[in-house]
């Protein structure tokens, strides 16, 4: 009988894409995907640690799995499984695997905290999930599938930007661009399975470069594939949004006229402390060029409030630029210190009450801005 697996995915689109890849690899090895955690032989949790709150949620979910193991019986579990196990409540056939960014950050500490975890697999080693499961289970049949799950195509892995608040470079490792041919093969697989709208993924897609093919060359190439109707991408970084990329975006008719361009802060002082390598002026110049070339373009963004040393004036600079750009929507966050990042060693000196208050003011302004139609 085929073993079943369940995946719970937390966090960003990168994690969604990683979970899809793991699911695909497991299905190819004869495992069956289930939507029901209770009946799964293998429970995989793909975790996020980008902010403290995300990590706390992941840990709480893992903690709750203990109760599930105690109470539910998986579909293929037998009495003998339970009886032959050292822990009567956790049959040998039932495995719990934690992957993703919390796995990278806490590694074996996770196993100490939750002894019922079988394997901890870091975010940059996801191919190991199917390897370890092959070791655990020997009843594998090959059931090569062309099934694809989402429309995501990973073009870069990892990140080498080291924005001072961000833990991603530490948990996902340095940036690597995937070869063009691999990306095109992934796209072909998607179009063959009936998907015609794709989203290219990377922590900073604008710095893509594989043997001289840069992001502009790549999107122009993909835009030419007749089976593709819609071509999205995320996430862009203003520091690498070159004129060549702006021109390419404008000339690709399959790219929707909505661009996600994280701002993080509107204060040059804070942008420098964040190690973002652009100024408010540079950001506005990019927005201006894109608006000129794509008159109905809309922008979405990410903004952090309460970064160390953010004064009322710095925060007002952020409010000003929000008004100037007229964002369609934004993901907004209170700064959350992440261990061993550069900002972790700065004083987290904006009190929580002020972070909350600034976040509320920012969100109120964004709401007004998103309703305005300036065109
Ligand atoms: N605190 C708050 N927000 C953060 N982000 C990343 N790291 C932190 C942090 N330590 C936000 C950024 C990023 C988004 C994915 O999460 O805005 O663009
Ligand atoms: Fe984090 Fe900056 Fe890399 Fe984005 S570009 S993942 S914010 S370090």
Short mmCIF file of C-alpha atoms and ligand atoms in Angstrom, two decimals:
data_model
loop_
_atom_site.label_atom_id
_atom_site.label_comp_id
_atom_site.label_asym_id
_atom_site.label_seq_id
_atom_site.Cartn_x
_atom_site.Cartn_y
_atom_site.Cartn_z
CA UNK A 1 0.00 0.00 0.00
CA UNK A 2 1.36 3.41 -0.90
CA UNK A 3 2.32 5.66 1.97
CA UNK A 4 0.52 8.97 2.21
CA UNK A 5 2.03 12.37 2.92
CA UNK A 6 0.62 15.71 4.00
CA UNK A 7 2.38 19.06 3.63
CA UNK A 8 1.58 22.17 5.63
CA UNK A 9 3.20 25.24 4.09
CA UNK A 10 3.78 28.45 5.99
CA UNK A 11 5.38 31.68 4.79
CA UNK A 12 6.20 33.08 1.38
CA UNK A 13 5.73 31.96 -2.23
CA UNK A 14 9.24 30.55 -2.15
CA UNK A 15 8.04 28.05 0.43
CA UNK A 16 4.95 27.28 -1.65
CA UNK A 17 7.24 26.54 -4.62
CA UNK A 18 9.54 24.39 -2.45
CA UNK A 19 6.58 22.40 -1.10
CA UNK A 20 5.36 21.83 -4.65
CA UNK A 21 8.75 20.50 -5.65
CA UNK A 22 8.89 18.15 -2.67
CA UNK A 23 5.33 16.94 -3.39
CA UNK A 24 6.22 16.31 -7.01
CA UNK A 25 9.35 14.35 -6.08
CA UNK A 26 7.44 12.24 -3.55
CA UNK A 27 4.63 11.47 -6.00
CA UNK A 28 7.25 10.41 -8.54
CA UNK A 29 8.58 7.99 -5.92
CA UNK A 30 5.18 6.42 -5.34
CA UNK A 31 3.88 8.35 -2.32
CA UNK A 32 0.32 9.66 -2.30
CA UNK A 33 -0.56 13.23 -1.38
CA UNK A 34 -3.36 13.63 1.16
CA UNK A 35 -5.16 16.75 2.30
CA UNK A 36 -6.04 15.10 5.57
CA UNK A 37 -3.31 15.36 8.19
CA UNK A 38 -4.98 12.70 10.35
CA UNK A 39 -4.54 9.92 7.84
CA UNK A 40 -1.03 10.85 6.69
CA UNK A 41 1.90 8.50 7.27
CA UNK A 42 4.28 11.37 6.67
CA UNK A 43 3.62 14.87 7.92
CA UNK A 44 5.84 17.57 6.45
CA UNK A 45 5.86 21.08 7.89
CA UNK A 46 7.45 23.77 5.73
CA UNK A 47 8.28 26.63 8.08
CA UNK A 48 8.94 30.39 7.97
CA UNK A 49 11.18 32.44 10.27
CA UNK A 50 11.22 35.83 8.49
CA UNK A 51 9.65 37.50 11.51
CA UNK A 52 9.53 36.31 15.10
CA UNK A 53 5.76 35.88 14.89
CA UNK A 54 6.06 33.54 11.88
CA UNK A 55 8.52 31.35 13.75
CA UNK A 56 6.30 31.26 16.83
CA UNK A 57 3.38 30.08 14.66
CA UNK A 58 5.49 27.34 13.10
CA UNK A 59 6.63 26.11 16.52
CA UNK A 60 3.10 26.11 17.84
CA UNK A 61 1.87 24.08 14.86
CA UNK A 62 4.66 21.53 15.38
CA UNK A 63 3.80 21.37 19.08
CA UNK A 64 0.18 20.61 18.24
CA UNK A 65 1.22 17.64 16.07
CA UNK A 66 2.07 15.75 19.25
CA UNK A 67 -1.62 15.63 20.19
CA UNK A 68 -2.50 14.48 16.70
CA UNK A 69 -0.04 11.59 16.82
CA UNK A 70 -1.51 10.55 20.14
CA UNK A 71 -5.10 10.60 18.98
CA UNK A 72 -5.25 9.73 15.28
CA UNK A 73 -4.24 6.62 13.41
CA UNK A 74 -2.89 6.94 9.91
CA UNK A 75 -4.60 5.18 7.02
CA UNK A 76 -1.98 2.46 6.60
CA UNK A 77 -1.03 2.03 10.25
CA UNK A 78 -1.45 -1.41 11.83
CA UNK A 79 -1.62 -2.52 15.42
CA UNK A 80 1.73 -4.20 14.87
CA UNK A 81 3.23 -0.84 13.94
CA UNK A 82 2.16 0.61 17.24
CA UNK A 83 3.22 -2.42 19.22
CA UNK A 84 6.66 -2.64 17.65
CA UNK A 85 7.43 1.01 18.27
CA UNK A 86 9.53 2.15 21.21
CA UNK A 87 6.95 4.88 21.77
CA UNK A 88 3.51 3.26 21.80
CA UNK A 89 1.93 6.52 20.73
CA UNK A 90 4.17 7.06 17.76
CA UNK A 91 4.26 4.10 15.43
CA UNK A 92 7.43 3.62 13.42
CA UNK A 93 5.57 4.06 10.20
CA UNK A 94 4.55 7.61 11.02
CA UNK A 95 7.14 10.27 10.24
CA UNK A 96 7.29 13.95 10.96
CA UNK A 97 9.63 16.10 8.89
CA UNK A 98 10.26 19.78 9.46
CA UNK A 99 11.71 21.69 6.52
CA UNK A 100 12.12 25.35 5.56
CA UNK A 101 13.64 28.37 7.24
CA UNK A 102 13.00 27.44 10.89
CA UNK A 103 14.67 24.10 10.13
CA UNK A 104 17.71 26.00 8.79
CA UNK A 105 17.84 28.31 11.77
CA UNK A 106 17.24 25.94 14.66
CA UNK A 107 18.48 22.64 13.18
CA UNK A 108 18.96 20.01 15.92
CA UNK A 109 17.56 22.34 18.56
CA UNK A 110 14.18 21.54 17.00
CA UNK A 111 14.62 17.84 17.64
CA UNK A 112 15.56 18.55 21.24
CA UNK A 113 12.48 20.67 21.71
CA UNK A 114 10.18 18.24 19.89
CA UNK A 115 11.65 14.72 20.21
CA UNK A 116 8.91 13.28 18.00
CA UNK A 117 10.38 15.00 14.90
CA UNK A 118 12.14 12.46 12.67
CA UNK A 119 14.09 14.77 10.38
CA UNK A 120 14.96 18.43 10.14
CA UNK A 121 15.77 19.57 6.61
CA UNK A 122 17.06 23.10 5.92
CA UNK A 123 15.47 25.33 3.28
CA UNK A 124 18.43 25.06 0.92
CA UNK A 125 18.53 21.25 1.01
CA UNK A 126 14.96 20.37 0.06
CA UNK A 127 15.98 17.57 -2.29
CA UNK A 128 16.90 15.68 0.91
CA UNK A 129 13.23 15.27 1.82
CA UNK A 130 12.70 12.57 -0.76
CA UNK A 131 16.13 11.07 0.01
CA UNK A 132 15.39 10.62 3.71
CA UNK A 133 11.95 9.23 3.00
CA UNK A 134 13.45 6.70 0.62
CA UNK A 135 15.62 5.56 3.51
CA UNK A 136 12.64 5.26 5.85
CA UNK A 137 10.38 3.40 3.46
CA UNK A 138 11.45 0.63 1.18
CA UNK A 139 8.12 -0.06 -0.53
CA UNK A 140 8.54 2.46 -3.29
CA UNK A 141 7.03 2.09 -6.68
CA UNK A 142 7.88 4.47 -9.46
CA UNK A 143 4.86 6.31 -10.64
CA UNK A 144 6.36 9.00 -12.82
CA UNK A 145 3.95 11.86 -12.87
CA UNK A 146 3.82 15.04 -14.80
CA UNK A 147 1.57 16.57 -12.23
CA UNK A 148 2.40 20.15 -11.40
CA UNK A 149 0.84 22.06 -8.56
CA UNK A 150 1.23 25.78 -8.80
CA UNK A 151 2.28 28.21 -11.42
CA UNK A 152 5.56 29.10 -9.71
CA UNK A 153 8.88 28.73 -11.45
CA UNK A 154 11.94 29.31 -9.29
CA UNK A 155 14.61 31.25 -11.16
CA UNK A 156 16.98 32.08 -8.30
CA UNK A 157 17.56 30.37 -4.98
CA UNK A 158 18.96 31.99 -1.85
CA UNK A 159 19.94 35.61 -1.38
CA UNK A 160 23.24 37.48 -1.11
CA UNK A 161 21.88 40.95 -0.40
CA UNK A 162 22.03 40.93 3.39
CA UNK A 163 19.46 43.62 4.05
CA UNK A 164 20.35 44.29 7.66
CA UNK A 165 16.99 43.20 9.12
CA UNK A 166 16.63 40.04 7.07
CA UNK A 167 17.36 36.45 8.05
CA UNK A 168 16.82 34.98 4.56
CA UNK A 169 20.50 35.02 3.43
CA UNK A 170 21.41 33.09 6.60
CA UNK A 171 18.72 30.43 6.27
CA UNK A 172 18.57 30.04 2.49
CA UNK A 173 22.24 30.52 1.64
CA UNK A 174 23.85 32.59 -1.14
CA UNK A 175 22.01 33.54 -4.32
CA UNK A 176 22.24 31.14 -7.22
CA UNK A 177 20.62 31.63 -10.63
CA UNK A 178 19.18 28.47 -12.16
CA UNK A 179 20.29 27.71 -15.73
CA UNK A 180 17.96 29.03 -18.46
CA UNK A 181 17.44 25.53 -19.86
CA UNK A 182 16.14 24.23 -16.51
CA UNK A 183 13.73 27.14 -16.24
CA UNK A 184 12.47 26.55 -19.78
CA UNK A 185 12.00 22.84 -19.03
CA UNK A 186 9.96 23.69 -15.91
CA UNK A 187 7.82 26.03 -18.01
CA UNK A 188 7.32 23.36 -20.63
CA UNK A 189 6.15 20.94 -17.93
CA UNK A 190 3.65 23.53 -16.73
CA UNK A 191 2.28 24.33 -20.17
CA UNK A 192 2.06 20.60 -20.99
CA UNK A 193 -0.09 20.14 -17.90
CA UNK A 194 -2.42 22.92 -18.98
CA UNK A 195 -1.02 25.89 -17.07
CA UNK A 196 -0.54 29.02 -19.10
CA UNK A 197 -0.06 31.65 -16.39
CA UNK A 198 3.26 31.51 -14.57
CA UNK A 199 5.10 33.47 -11.91
CA UNK A 200 8.89 33.60 -11.81
CA UNK A 201 10.23 33.45 -8.27
CA UNK A 202 13.35 34.57 -6.47
CA UNK A 203 14.29 36.69 -3.46
CA UNK A 204 15.65 39.25 -5.92
CA UNK A 205 14.67 38.29 -9.46
CA UNK A 206 16.26 41.43 -10.91
CA UNK A 207 19.77 40.16 -10.15
CA UNK A 208 19.19 36.93 -12.12
CA UNK A 209 22.19 36.09 -14.25
CA UNK A 210 23.06 32.73 -15.71
CA UNK A 211 26.01 32.64 -18.09
CA UNK A 212 25.32 36.18 -19.24
CA UNK A 213 21.54 35.83 -19.59
CA UNK A 214 20.13 38.49 -17.29
CA UNK A 215 16.57 39.04 -16.04
CA UNK A 216 15.65 41.26 -19.00
CA UNK A 217 16.85 38.62 -21.49
CA UNK A 218 15.00 35.91 -19.57
CA UNK A 219 11.59 37.63 -19.49
CA UNK A 220 11.85 38.56 -23.17
CA UNK A 221 12.55 34.91 -23.97
CA UNK A 222 9.64 33.62 -21.87
CA UNK A 223 7.29 36.29 -23.19
CA UNK A 224 7.88 34.78 -26.64
CA UNK A 225 6.60 31.32 -25.65
CA UNK A 226 3.24 31.07 -27.36
CA UNK A 227 1.72 28.74 -24.71
CA UNK A 228 2.25 31.38 -22.02
CA UNK A 229 -0.56 33.90 -21.58
CA UNK A 230 0.48 35.64 -18.40
CA UNK A 231 3.96 36.20 -16.96
CA UNK A 232 4.38 37.47 -13.39
CA UNK A 233 7.52 37.72 -11.26
CA UNK A 234 8.50 38.37 -7.68
CA UNK A 235 10.32 39.80 -5.85
CA UNK A 236 12.03 42.77 -7.44
CA UNK A 237 14.73 44.78 -5.69
CA UNK A 238 14.95 48.50 -6.58
CA UNK A 239 18.76 48.43 -6.45
CA UNK A 240 18.85 46.03 -9.43
CA UNK A 241 15.93 47.44 -11.42
CA UNK A 242 18.05 48.63 -14.39
CA UNK A 243 16.83 50.61 -17.41
CA UNK A 244 17.30 47.45 -19.47
CA UNK A 245 14.91 45.57 -17.15
CA UNK A 246 12.40 48.45 -17.14
CA UNK A 247 12.41 48.47 -20.97
CA UNK A 248 12.00 44.69 -21.08
CA UNK A 249 9.08 44.74 -18.63
CA UNK A 250 7.39 47.46 -20.68
CA UNK A 251 7.81 45.53 -23.91
CA UNK A 252 6.52 42.16 -22.61
CA UNK A 253 2.80 42.27 -23.32
CA UNK A 254 2.21 39.18 -21.14
CA UNK A 255 3.41 40.88 -17.95
CA UNK A 256 0.43 42.23 -15.96
CA UNK A 257 0.50 45.95 -15.29
CA UNK A 258 1.01 45.46 -11.59
CA UNK A 259 4.50 45.43 -10.16
CA UNK A 260 5.59 44.53 -6.65
CA UNK A 261 8.53 46.70 -5.66
CA UNK A 262 9.47 46.56 -1.97
CA UNK A 263 10.19 50.01 -0.57
CA UNK A 264 10.85 49.08 3.10
CA UNK A 265 11.30 52.73 4.11
CA UNK A 266 11.04 56.20 2.60
CA UNK A 267 13.88 57.61 4.70
CA UNK A 268 17.34 57.66 3.14
CA UNK A 269 18.90 57.33 6.59
CA UNK A 270 16.89 54.18 7.36
CA UNK A 271 17.41 52.74 3.85
CA UNK A 272 21.15 53.05 4.43
CA UNK A 273 20.93 51.39 7.84
CA UNK A 274 18.85 48.65 6.19
CA UNK A 275 21.65 48.14 3.61
CA UNK A 276 19.18 48.51 0.74
CA UNK A 277 21.56 50.34 -1.66
CA UNK A 278 19.02 52.85 -3.00
CA UNK A 279 17.64 56.22 -1.99
CA UNK A 280 14.11 57.59 -1.97
CA UNK A 281 15.04 59.51 -5.16
CA UNK A 282 16.23 56.35 -6.95
CA UNK A 283 13.04 54.52 -5.96
CA UNK A 284 10.88 57.35 -7.27
CA UNK A 285 12.90 57.49 -10.50
CA UNK A 286 12.18 53.80 -11.16
CA UNK A 287 8.48 54.32 -10.44
CA UNK A 288 8.45 57.36 -12.74
CA UNK A 289 10.10 55.48 -15.61
CA UNK A 290 7.72 52.55 -15.30
CA UNK A 291 4.68 54.86 -15.12
CA UNK A 292 5.87 56.66 -18.24
CA UNK A 293 6.31 53.46 -20.24
CA UNK A 294 3.25 51.65 -18.84
CA UNK A 295 0.68 54.39 -18.20
CA UNK A 296 -1.82 52.19 -16.32
CA UNK A 297 0.78 50.41 -14.17
CA UNK A 298 -0.04 49.89 -10.48
CA UNK A 299 2.44 49.25 -7.71
CA UNK A 300 2.37 47.14 -4.58
CA UNK A 301 5.08 47.14 -1.94
CA UNK A 302 6.50 45.95 1.41
CA UNK A 303 7.16 48.44 4.20
CA UNK A 304 8.73 47.99 7.64
CA UNK A 305 7.99 50.45 10.46
CA UNK A 306 9.96 50.87 13.67
CA UNK A 307 13.39 49.87 12.37
CA UNK A 308 16.13 50.86 14.88
CA UNK A 309 16.63 54.62 15.06
CA UNK A 310 13.48 55.39 13.02
CA UNK A 311 12.37 58.85 14.18
CA UNK A 312 9.03 60.52 13.60
CA UNK A 313 10.70 62.41 10.73
CA UNK A 314 11.95 59.19 9.13
CA UNK A 315 8.49 57.70 9.43
CA UNK A 316 6.99 60.82 7.85
CA UNK A 317 9.35 60.37 4.90
CA UNK A 318 7.76 56.95 4.43
CA UNK A 319 4.26 58.44 4.56
CA UNK A 320 5.28 61.06 1.99
CA UNK A 321 6.55 58.54 -0.54
CA UNK A 322 3.45 56.39 -0.02
CA UNK A 323 1.38 59.40 -1.08
CA UNK A 324 3.65 60.10 -4.02
CA UNK A 325 3.58 56.58 -5.46
CA UNK A 326 -0.11 55.91 -4.76
CA UNK A 327 0.36 52.18 -4.03
CA UNK A 328 -2.51 49.87 -4.90
CA UNK A 329 -1.74 47.84 -1.77
CA UNK A 330 1.11 46.99 0.57
CA UNK A 331 2.35 44.39 3.02
CA UNK A 332 3.30 46.29 6.14
CA UNK A 333 5.29 44.99 9.09
CA UNK A 334 6.54 46.04 12.50
CA UNK A 335 10.29 45.56 12.65
CA UNK A 336 11.12 42.29 14.38
CA UNK A 337 14.76 41.61 15.37
CA UNK A 338 16.12 38.36 13.89
CA UNK A 339 19.03 36.70 15.60
CA UNK A 340 22.52 37.39 14.20
CA UNK A 341 21.40 39.74 11.44
CA UNK A 342 23.22 43.13 11.34
CA UNK A 343 20.19 44.94 12.73
CA UNK A 344 19.99 42.46 15.62
CA UNK A 345 23.08 44.16 17.01
CA UNK A 346 21.50 47.63 16.78
CA UNK A 347 19.35 48.84 19.62
CA UNK A 348 15.68 47.95 18.98
CA UNK A 349 14.86 51.39 20.32
CA UNK A 350 11.41 52.11 18.88
CA UNK A 351 8.97 51.08 21.61
CA UNK A 352 6.32 48.52 20.66
CA UNK A 353 3.55 51.05 21.32
CA UNK A 354 5.08 53.41 18.74
CA UNK A 355 5.63 50.60 16.22
CA UNK A 356 1.95 49.72 16.55
CA UNK A 357 0.85 53.29 16.25
CA UNK A 358 3.01 53.91 13.15
CA UNK A 359 1.74 50.71 11.54
CA UNK A 360 -1.85 51.82 12.12
CA UNK A 361 -1.15 55.28 10.65
CA UNK A 362 0.60 53.77 7.65
CA UNK A 363 -2.21 51.29 7.01
CA UNK A 364 -4.82 54.03 7.28
CA UNK A 365 -2.97 56.09 4.70
CA UNK A 366 -2.54 53.09 2.40
CA UNK A 367 -6.25 52.47 2.56
CA UNK A 368 -6.98 56.02 1.45
CA UNK A 369 -4.32 55.87 -1.28
CA UNK A 370 -5.54 52.57 -2.69
CA UNK A 371 -9.01 54.05 -3.15
CA UNK A 372 -7.71 57.07 -5.01
CA UNK A 373 -7.60 56.78 -8.74
CA UNK A 374 -5.13 59.42 -9.77
CA UNK A 375 -5.29 58.60 -13.46
N1 LIG B 1 11.09 42.51 10.57
C1 LIG B 1 9.99 42.97 9.92
N2 LIG B 1 9.75 42.74 8.63
C2 LIG B 1 10.65 42.00 7.94
N3 LIG B 1 10.68 41.61 6.65
C3 LIG B 1 11.79 40.87 6.46
N4 LIG B 1 12.49 40.78 7.60
C4 LIG B 1 11.80 41.49 8.54
C5 LIG B 1 12.02 41.77 9.91
N5 LIG B 1 13.09 41.33 10.55
C6 LIG B 1 9.66 41.98 5.67
C7 LIG B 1 10.26 42.81 4.54
C8 LIG B 1 10.27 41.84 3.39
C9 LIG B 1 9.08 40.99 3.70
C10 LIG B 1 9.03 39.67 3.01
O1 LIG B 1 9.13 40.79 5.09
O2 LIG B 1 9.37 43.89 4.27
O3 LIG B 1 10.18 42.48 2.13
FE1 LIG B 2 15.95 39.58 2.62
FE2 LIG B 2 16.92 41.70 1.31
FE3 LIG B 2 17.36 39.21 0.38
FE4 LIG B 2 14.89 40.27 0.26
S1 LIG B 2 16.72 41.04 -0.82
S2 LIG B 2 15.46 38.19 0.96
S3 LIG B 2 14.82 41.49 2.14
S4 LIG B 2 18.15 40.08 2.30
#
